[in-house]
Short mmCIF file of C-alpha atoms in Angstrom, two decimals:
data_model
loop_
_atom_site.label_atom_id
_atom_site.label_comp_id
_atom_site.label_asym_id
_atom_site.label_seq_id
_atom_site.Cartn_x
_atom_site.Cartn_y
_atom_site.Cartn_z
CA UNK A 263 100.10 102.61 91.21
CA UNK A 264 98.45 100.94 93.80
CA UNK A 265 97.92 97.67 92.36
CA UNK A 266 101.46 97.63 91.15
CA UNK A 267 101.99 97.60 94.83
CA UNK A 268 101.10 94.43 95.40
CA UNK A 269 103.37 91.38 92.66
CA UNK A 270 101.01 88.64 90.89
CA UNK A 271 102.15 86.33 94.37
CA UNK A 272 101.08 88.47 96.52
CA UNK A 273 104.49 89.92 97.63
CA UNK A 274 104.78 93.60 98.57
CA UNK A 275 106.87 96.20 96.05
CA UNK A 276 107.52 99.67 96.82
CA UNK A 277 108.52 102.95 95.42
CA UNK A 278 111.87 104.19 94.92
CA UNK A 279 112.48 104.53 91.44
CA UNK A 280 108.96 105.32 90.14
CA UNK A 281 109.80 108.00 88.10
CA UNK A 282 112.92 108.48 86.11
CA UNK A 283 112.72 109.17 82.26
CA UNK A 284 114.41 108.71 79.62
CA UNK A 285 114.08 110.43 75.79
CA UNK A 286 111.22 108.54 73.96
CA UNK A 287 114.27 107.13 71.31
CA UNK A 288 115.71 105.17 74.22
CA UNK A 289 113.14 103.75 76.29
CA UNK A 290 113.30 100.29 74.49
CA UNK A 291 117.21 99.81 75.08
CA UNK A 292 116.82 101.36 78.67
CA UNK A 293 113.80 98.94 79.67
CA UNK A 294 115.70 96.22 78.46
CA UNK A 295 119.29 97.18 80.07
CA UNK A 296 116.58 97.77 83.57
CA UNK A 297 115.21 94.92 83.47
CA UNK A 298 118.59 93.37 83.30
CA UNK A 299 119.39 95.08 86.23
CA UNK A 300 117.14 94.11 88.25
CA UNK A 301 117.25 89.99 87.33
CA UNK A 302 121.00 90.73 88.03
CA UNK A 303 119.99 92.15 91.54
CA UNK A 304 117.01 89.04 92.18
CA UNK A 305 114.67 92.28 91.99
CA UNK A 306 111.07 92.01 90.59
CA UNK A 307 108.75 94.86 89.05
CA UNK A 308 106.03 95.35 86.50
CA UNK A 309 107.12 98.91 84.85
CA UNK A 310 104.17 101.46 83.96
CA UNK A 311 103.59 104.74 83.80
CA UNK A 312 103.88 107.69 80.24
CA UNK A 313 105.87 105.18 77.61
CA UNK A 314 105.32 107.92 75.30
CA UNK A 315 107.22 110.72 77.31
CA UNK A 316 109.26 108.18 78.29
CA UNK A 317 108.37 108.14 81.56
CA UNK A 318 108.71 105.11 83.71
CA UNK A 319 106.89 103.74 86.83
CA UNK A 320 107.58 101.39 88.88
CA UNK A 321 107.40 99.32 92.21
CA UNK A 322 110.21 97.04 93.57
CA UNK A 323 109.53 94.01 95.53
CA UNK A 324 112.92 95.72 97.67
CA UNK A 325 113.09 93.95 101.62
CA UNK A 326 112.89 97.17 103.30
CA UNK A 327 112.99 95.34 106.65
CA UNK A 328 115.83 93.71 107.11
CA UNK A 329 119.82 94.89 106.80
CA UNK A 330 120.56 92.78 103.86
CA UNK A 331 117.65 93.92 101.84
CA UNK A 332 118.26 97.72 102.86
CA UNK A 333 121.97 97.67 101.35
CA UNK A 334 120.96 95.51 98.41
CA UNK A 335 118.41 98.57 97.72
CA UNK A 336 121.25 100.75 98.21
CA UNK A 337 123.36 99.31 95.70
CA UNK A 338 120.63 98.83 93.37
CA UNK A 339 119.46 102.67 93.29
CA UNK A 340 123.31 103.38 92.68
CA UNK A 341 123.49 101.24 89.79
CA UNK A 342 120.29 102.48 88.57
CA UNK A 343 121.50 106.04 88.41
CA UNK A 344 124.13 105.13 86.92
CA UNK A 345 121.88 103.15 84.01
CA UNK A 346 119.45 106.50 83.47
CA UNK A 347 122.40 108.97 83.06
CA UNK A 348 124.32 106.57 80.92
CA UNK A 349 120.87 106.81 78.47
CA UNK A 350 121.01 110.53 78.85
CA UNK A 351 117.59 110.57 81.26
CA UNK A 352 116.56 112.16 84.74
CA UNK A 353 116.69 110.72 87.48
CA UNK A 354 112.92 111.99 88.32
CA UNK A 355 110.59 112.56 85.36
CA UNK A 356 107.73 114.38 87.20
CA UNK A 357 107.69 113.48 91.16
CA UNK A 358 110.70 115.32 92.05
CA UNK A 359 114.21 114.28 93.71
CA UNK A 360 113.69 114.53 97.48
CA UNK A 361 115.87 112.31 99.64
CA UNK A 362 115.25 108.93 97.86
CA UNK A 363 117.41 110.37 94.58
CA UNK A 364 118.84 113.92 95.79
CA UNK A 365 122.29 111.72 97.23
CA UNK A 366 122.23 110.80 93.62
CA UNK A 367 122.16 114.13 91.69
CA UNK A 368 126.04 114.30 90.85
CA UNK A 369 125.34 111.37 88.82
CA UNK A 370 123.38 113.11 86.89
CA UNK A 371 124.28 117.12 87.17
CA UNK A 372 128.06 116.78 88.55
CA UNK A 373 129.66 117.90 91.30
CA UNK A 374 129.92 121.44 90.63
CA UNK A 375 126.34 121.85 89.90
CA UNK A 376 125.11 120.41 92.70
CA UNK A 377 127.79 122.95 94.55
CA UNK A 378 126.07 125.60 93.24
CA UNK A 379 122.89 124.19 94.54
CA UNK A 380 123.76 124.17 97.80
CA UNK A 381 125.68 127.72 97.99
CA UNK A 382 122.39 129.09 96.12
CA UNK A 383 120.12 127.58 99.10
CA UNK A 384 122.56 129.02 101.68
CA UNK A 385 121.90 132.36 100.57
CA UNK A 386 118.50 131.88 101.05
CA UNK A 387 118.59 129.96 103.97
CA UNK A 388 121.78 130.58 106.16
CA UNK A 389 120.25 128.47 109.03
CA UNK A 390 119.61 125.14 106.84
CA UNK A 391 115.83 125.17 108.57
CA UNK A 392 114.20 124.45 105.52
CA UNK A 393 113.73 121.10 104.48
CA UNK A 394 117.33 120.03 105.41
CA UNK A 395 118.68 116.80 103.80
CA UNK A 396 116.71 116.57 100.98
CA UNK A 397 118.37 117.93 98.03
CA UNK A 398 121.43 119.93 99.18
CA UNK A 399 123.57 117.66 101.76
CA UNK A 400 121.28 115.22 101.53
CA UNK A 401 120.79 112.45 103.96
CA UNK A 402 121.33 109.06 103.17
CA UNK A 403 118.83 107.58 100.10
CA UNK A 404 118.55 104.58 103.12
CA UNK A 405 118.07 106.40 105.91
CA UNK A 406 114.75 107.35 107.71
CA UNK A 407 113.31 104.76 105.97
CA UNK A 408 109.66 104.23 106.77
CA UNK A 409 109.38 100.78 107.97
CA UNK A 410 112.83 101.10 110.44
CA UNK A 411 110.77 102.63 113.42
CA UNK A 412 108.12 99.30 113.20
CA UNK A 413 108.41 96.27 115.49
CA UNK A 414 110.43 93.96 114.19
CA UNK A 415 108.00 91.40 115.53
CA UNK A 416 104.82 90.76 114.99
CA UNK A 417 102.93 92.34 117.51
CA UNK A 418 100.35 89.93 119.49
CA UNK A 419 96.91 90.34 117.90
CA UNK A 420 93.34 88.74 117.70
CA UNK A 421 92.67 88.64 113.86
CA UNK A 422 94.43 85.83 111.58
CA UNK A 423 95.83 88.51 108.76
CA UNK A 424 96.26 85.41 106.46
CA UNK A 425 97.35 87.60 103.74
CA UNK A 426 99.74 89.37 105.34
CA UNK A 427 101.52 86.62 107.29
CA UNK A 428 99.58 87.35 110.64
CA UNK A 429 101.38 90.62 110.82
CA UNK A 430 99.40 93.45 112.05
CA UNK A 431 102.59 95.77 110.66
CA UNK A 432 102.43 94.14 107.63
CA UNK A 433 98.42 94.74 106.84
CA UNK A 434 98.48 98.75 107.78
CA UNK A 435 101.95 99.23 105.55
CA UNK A 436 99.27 97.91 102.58
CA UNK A 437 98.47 101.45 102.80
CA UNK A 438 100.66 103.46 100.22
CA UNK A 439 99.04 106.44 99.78
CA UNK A 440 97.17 106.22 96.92
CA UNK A 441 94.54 108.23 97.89
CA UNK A 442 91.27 106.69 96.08
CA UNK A 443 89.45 106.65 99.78
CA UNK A 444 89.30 110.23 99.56
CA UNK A 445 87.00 110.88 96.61
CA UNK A 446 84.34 113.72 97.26
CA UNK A 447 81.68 111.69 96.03
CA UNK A 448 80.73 108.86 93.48
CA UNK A 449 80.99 109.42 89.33
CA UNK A 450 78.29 108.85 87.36
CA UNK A 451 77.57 105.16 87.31
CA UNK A 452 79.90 104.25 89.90
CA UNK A 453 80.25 101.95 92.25
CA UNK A 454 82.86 102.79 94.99
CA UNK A 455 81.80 103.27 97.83
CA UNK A 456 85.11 104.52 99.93
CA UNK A 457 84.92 106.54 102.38
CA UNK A 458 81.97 107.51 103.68
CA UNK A 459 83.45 109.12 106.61
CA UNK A 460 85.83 111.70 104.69
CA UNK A 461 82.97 112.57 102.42
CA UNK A 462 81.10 113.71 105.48
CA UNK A 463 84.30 115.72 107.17
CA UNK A 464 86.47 116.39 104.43
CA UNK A 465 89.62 114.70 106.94
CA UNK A 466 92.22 113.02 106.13
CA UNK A 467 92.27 111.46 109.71
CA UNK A 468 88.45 109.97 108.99
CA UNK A 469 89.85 108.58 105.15
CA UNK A 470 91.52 105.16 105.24
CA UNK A 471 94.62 106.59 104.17
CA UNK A 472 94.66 108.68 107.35
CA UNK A 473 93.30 106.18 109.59
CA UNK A 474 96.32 103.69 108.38
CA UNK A 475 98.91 106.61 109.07
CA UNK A 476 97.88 106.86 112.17
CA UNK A 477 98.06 103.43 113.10
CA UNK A 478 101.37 103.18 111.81
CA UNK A 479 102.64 105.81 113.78
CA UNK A 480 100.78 103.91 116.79
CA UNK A 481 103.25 101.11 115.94
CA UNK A 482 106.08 102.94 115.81
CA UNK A 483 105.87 104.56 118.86
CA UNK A 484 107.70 107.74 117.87
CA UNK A 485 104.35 110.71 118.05
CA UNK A 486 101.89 108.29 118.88
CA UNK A 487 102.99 107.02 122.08
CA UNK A 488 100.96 105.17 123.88
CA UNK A 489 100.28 102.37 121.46
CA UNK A 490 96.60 100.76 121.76
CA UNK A 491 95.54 103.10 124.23
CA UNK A 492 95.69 105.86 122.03
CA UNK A 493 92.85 108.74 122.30
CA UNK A 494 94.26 109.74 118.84
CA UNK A 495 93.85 106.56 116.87
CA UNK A 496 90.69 106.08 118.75
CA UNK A 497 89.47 109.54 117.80
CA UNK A 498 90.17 109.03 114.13
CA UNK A 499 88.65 105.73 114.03
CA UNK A 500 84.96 106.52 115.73
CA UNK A 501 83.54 107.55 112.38
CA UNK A 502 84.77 104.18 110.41
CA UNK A 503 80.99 102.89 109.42
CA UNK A 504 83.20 99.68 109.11
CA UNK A 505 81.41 99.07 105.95
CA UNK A 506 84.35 97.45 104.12
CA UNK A 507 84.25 99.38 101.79
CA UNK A 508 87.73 99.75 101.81
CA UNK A 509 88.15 96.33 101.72
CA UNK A 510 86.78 96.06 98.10
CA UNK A 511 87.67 99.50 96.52
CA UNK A 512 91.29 99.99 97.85
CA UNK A 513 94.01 98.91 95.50
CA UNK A 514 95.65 97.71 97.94
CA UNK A 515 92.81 95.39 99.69
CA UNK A 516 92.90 97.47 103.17
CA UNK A 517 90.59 96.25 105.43
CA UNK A 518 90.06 99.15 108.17
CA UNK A 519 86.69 97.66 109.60
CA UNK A 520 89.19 94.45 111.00
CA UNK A 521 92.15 97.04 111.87
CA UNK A 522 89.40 98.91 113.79
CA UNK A 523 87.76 95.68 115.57
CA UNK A 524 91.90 95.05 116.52
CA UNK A 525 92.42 98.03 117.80
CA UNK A 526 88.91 98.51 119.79
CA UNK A 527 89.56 94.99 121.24
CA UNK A 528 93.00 96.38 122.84
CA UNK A 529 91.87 99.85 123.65
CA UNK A 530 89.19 98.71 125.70
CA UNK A 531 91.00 95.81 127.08
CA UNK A 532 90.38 95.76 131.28
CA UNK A 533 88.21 98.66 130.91
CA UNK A 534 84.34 99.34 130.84
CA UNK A 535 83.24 100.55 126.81
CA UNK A 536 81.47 103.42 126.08
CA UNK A 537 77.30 102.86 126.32
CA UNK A 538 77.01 103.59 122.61
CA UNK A 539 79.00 100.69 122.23
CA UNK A 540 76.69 98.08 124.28
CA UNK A 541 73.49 99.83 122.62
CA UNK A 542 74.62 99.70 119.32
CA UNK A 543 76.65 96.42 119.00
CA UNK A 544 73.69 94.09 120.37
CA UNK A 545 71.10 96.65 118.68
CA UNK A 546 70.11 93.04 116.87
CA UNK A 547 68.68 92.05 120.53
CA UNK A 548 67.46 95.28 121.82
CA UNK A 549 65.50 95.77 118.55
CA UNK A 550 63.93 92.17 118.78
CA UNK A 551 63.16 92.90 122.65
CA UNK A 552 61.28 96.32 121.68
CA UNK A 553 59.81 95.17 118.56
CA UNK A 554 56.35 94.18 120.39
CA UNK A 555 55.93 96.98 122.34
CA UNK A 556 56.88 99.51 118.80
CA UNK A 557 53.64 101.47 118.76
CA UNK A 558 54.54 102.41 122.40
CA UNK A 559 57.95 103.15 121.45
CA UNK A 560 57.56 105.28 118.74
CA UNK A 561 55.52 107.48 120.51
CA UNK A 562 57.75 108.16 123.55
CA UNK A 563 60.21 108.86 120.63
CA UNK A 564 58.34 112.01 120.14
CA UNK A 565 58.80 113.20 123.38
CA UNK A 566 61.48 114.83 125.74
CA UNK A 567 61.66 111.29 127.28
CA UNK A 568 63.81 110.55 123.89
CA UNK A 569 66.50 113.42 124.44
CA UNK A 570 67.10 111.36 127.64
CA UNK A 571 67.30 108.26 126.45
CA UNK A 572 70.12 109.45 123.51
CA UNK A 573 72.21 110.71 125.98
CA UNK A 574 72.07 107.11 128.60
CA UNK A 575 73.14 106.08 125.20
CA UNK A 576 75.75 108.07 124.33
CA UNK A 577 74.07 109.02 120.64
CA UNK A 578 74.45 112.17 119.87
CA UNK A 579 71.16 114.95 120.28
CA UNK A 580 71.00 115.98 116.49
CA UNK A 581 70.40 112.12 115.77
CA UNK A 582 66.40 111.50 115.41
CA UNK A 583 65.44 107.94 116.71
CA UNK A 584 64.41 105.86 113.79
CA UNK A 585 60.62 104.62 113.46
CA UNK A 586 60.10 101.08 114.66
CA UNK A 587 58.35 98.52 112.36
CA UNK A 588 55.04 97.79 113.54
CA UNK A 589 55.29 94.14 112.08
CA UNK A 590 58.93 93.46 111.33
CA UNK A 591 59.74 91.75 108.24
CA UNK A 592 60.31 88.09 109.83
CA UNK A 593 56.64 88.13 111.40
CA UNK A 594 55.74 89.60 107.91
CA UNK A 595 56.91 86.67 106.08
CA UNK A 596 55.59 83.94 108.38
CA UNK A 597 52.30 85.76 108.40
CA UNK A 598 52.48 85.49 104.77
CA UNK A 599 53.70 82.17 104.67
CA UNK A 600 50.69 80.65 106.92
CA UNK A 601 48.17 82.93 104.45
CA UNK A 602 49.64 81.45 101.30
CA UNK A 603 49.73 77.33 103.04
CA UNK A 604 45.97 77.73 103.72
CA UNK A 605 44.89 79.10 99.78
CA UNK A 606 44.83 76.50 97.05
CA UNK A 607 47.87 74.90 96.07
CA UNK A 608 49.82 75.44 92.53
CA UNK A 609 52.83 74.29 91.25
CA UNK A 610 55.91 74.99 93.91
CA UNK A 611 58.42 77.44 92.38
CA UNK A 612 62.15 77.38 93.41
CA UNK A 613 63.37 77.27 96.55
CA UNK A 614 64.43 81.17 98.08
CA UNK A 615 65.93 81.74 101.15
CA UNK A 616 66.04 85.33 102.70
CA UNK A 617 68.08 86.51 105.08
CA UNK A 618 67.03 89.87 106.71
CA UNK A 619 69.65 92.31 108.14
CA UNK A 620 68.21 93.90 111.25
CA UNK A 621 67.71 97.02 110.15
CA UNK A 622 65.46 96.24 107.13
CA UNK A 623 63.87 92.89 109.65
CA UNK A 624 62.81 95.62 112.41
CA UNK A 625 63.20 99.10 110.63
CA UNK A 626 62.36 98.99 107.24
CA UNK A 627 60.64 95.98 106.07
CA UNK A 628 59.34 97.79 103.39
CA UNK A 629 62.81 97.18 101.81
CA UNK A 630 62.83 93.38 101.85
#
């Protein structure tokens, strides 16, 4: 579902009619009679989903953003209704009504079913307090839309976001909920590598589902209220390893390691950072300053001089300081490299370059 989020062009499609059915019989004559619809509408989706239930999924390229787009989704999901009933399906197949289809259910129960609905739920609940406006008296199918409550302009950023237009709004709605970031752990043989952080705190506000919540919510201003200064969105995004992961394993291609270097950048805008952040974003020069005096080093590691040091720092007590290479990898290689220009020459092999990340140049050279 996630991929079918995003068209072959790039273009964004949503949810909205995802689920109806239809019996088995009639799913060809209904695909073809939707797909009719929605050239006669200038909509575009790729249907999915249980063909053999005759259950259909699908995502919409709808314009959720602007008036014209809203009301052309308005009049599609009435004609649509209209199309499942007319080949004797449901208007939901196995994701329920809720408000996107419940103004919708006469269509497809009558009006004096759905009256019975409602004077069944007043009996239960007199008040209306639960869940009001979803299937009895429902709201609007184009109401309380998600998108509504975002700037309708892009909001002034540092990052290019060339696949999304340069719209910081438009990158964190990639985010549809999909919910692959918040795997326990890897499967045999696999490769994904999302999310580290909710596999250590079982969160959803340290998965990149939650993470991209929140910053919506940042945007919209409604409970997250004071935009980029936000001790919530900053809270949820300390743990982000920004290790991209997301980047490559997401569906959807979000990219929370740039949303987080956005957000930091405005958070901290005019104000000093944290010390863990000037020790461990130029940890590349404070390794290569301490790298000739390691012996020392490691040995006033093992001492109560190092609880002090952690907390100038701002790391955290539990965290042991890593061992520093004696001879990191670089000097390694050159040392190498003058030992192997002085012995006899044989016939030169292909040319390899290495590039050494710092921690395996000055932690673990053993690695490279």
């Amino acid at each position: 579902s996630g991929t079918a989020t995003r068209l072959p062009d790039g273009s964004e499609a949503w949810p909205g009619w995802e689920d109806c059915a239809v019996p088995p019989a009639r799913l060809g004559p209904y695909l073809r009679d939707f797909r009719a619809l929605l050239a006669q509408h200038g909509l575009r989706g790729t249907p999915y989903g249980h063909f053999g239930d005759g259950c259909i999924h699908v995502r919409i390229d709808f314009d959720l953003l602007t008036p014209p787009g809203i009301r052309r989704f308005r009049q599609f999901s009435y004609d649509l209704g209209e199309l499942v009933v007319a080949h004797g399906g449901s208007l939901s197949g196995e994701h329920g009504d809720g408000q996107a289809r419940a103004e919708l259910l006469p269509k497809m129960y009558g009006p004096a079913l759905v009256g019975l609905f409602e004077r069944f739920k007043d009996l239960w609940d007199p008040a209306a307090g639960l869940n009001p406006g979803m299937l009895v008296r429902p709201a609007r199918l184009d109401a309380n839309l998600r998108f509504a409550v975002l700037p309708r302009r892009p909001v002034p950023v540092e990052f290019g976001y060339p696949q999304d237009g340069g719209d910081f709004s438009a990158a964190v709605r990639r985010c549809v909920g999909v919910a692959k970031c918040r795997t326990a752990a890897t499967g045999s043989g696999s490769a994904d590598v999302m999310c580290p952080s909710f596999r250590a705190t079982g969160e959803e506000q340290h998965s990149t589902r939650g993470r991209a919540r929140l910053l919506h919510e940042m945007l919209a201003g409604e409970v997250v209220t004071d935009g980029w200064r936000s001790a919530e969105v900053r809270d949820a995004l300390d743990l982000c390893l920004s290790c991209k992961g997301c980047r490559s394993d997401c569906p959807v291609g979000v990219d929370m390691a740039t949303y987080k270097a956005e957000f930091l950048h405005h958070h901290y805008a005019d104000r000093p950072r944290p010390a863990a952040h000037h020790v461990l974003g130029r940890l590349p020069e404070w390794l290569r300053a301490a790298a000739p005096a390691a012996p020392v080093l490691n040995a006033l590691a093992r001492t109560p001089l190092a609880a002090v040091g952690k907390r100038l720092a701002g790391i955290t007590p539990e965290r042991p300081v890593p061992r520093l290479a004696t001879e990191p990898f670089t000097r390694w290689w050159w040392r190498r490299r003058r030992e192997s220009e002085a012995a006899p020459k044989t016939q030169a092999g292909p040319v390899v370059i290495l590039w050494p990340d710092t921690f395996t140049n000055f932690l673990s050279p053993e690695v490279g």
